[in-house]
Amino acid sequence: MAYDSIMVFDDHFKNHILPDKLDILNVSFLISGMRREFGGCAGNIAYGLTLLGDPALPMATVGSDFFSYADWMDTNGITRRCLKSIDDTLTAQAFIITDLDDNQITTFYPGAMTFSHGNPIDTAENVVLSIVSPDGRDGMVQHAADLAERSIPFLFDPGQGMPMFYKDDLNTFIEQATWVAVNGYEWEMLRERTGFSV
């Protein structure tokens, strides 16, 4: 679960970045538009499945600022019973600036996501299928191991979390998972890190 702040820069980043001065880079981009979306893999997947008539059970850790996202979930019929609140931190947040060339600069604050390992899968009942998608590193490792131990089939989707893992971790995920889903770039990174091929 994450808040996504999406911003538009009505110019080109290249016009404001001096390539020979990257060692002293200090830039600011005046944006012309900004919107805040309810995002994160668990939220997006649960919303999509709910629209398809197959309600999901999102499992995540959220922060003290989660109230507006919680209201949105309630309005859209998405259960919150497997969300754990971490009161002394904020919900994960992405800040994305896109220029006129569709180049993007993204910053990401994991916040409460860092504590996902403190929300074990045994808090969920009657799980017959799961997805392990980008989350806190320790949480992804723990949840995959717990699902495998309980013989619950799951899809491993490393997504933007791929850089957190190296060969041994990724090989373990691949062995535990029933399915693995990656995009083209993630596939190349997975092959490079594991030597895996099809």
mmCIF file of C-alpha atoms in Angstrom, residues 2 14-15 54 77 96 105 117 119-120 140 178 190 198:
data_model
loop_
_atom_site.group_PDB
_atom_site.id
_atom_site.type_symbol
_atom_site.label_atom_id
_atom_site.label_comp_id
_atom_site.label_asym_id
_atom_site.label_seq_id
_atom_site.Cartn_x
_atom_site.Cartn_y
_atom_site.Cartn_z
ATOM 1 C CA ALA A 2 1.454 3.333 -1.022
ATOM 2 C CA LYS A 14 17.770 17.811 -20.132
ATOM 3 C CA ASN A 15 17.300 21.591 -20.355
ATOM 4 C CA ASP A 54 -13.182 -11.704 -7.082
ATOM 5 C CA GLY A 77 -15.469 -2.712 -0.972
ATOM 6 C CA ILE A 96 7.072 10.751 -9.629
ATOM 7 C CA ILE A 105 12.436 10.914 -11.851
ATOM 8 C CA HIS A 117 7.664 -8.909 8.131
ATOM 9 C CA ASN A 119 2.441 -8.925 9.524
ATOM 10 C CA PRO A 120 2.591 -12.739 9.179
ATOM 11 C CA MET A 140 8.794 -10.705 0.962
ATOM 12 C CA THR A 178 4.396 -21.706 -8.405
ATOM 13 C CA LEU A 190 16.759 -11.916 -13.179
ATOM 14 C CA VAL A 198 13.981 -20.860 -20.258
#
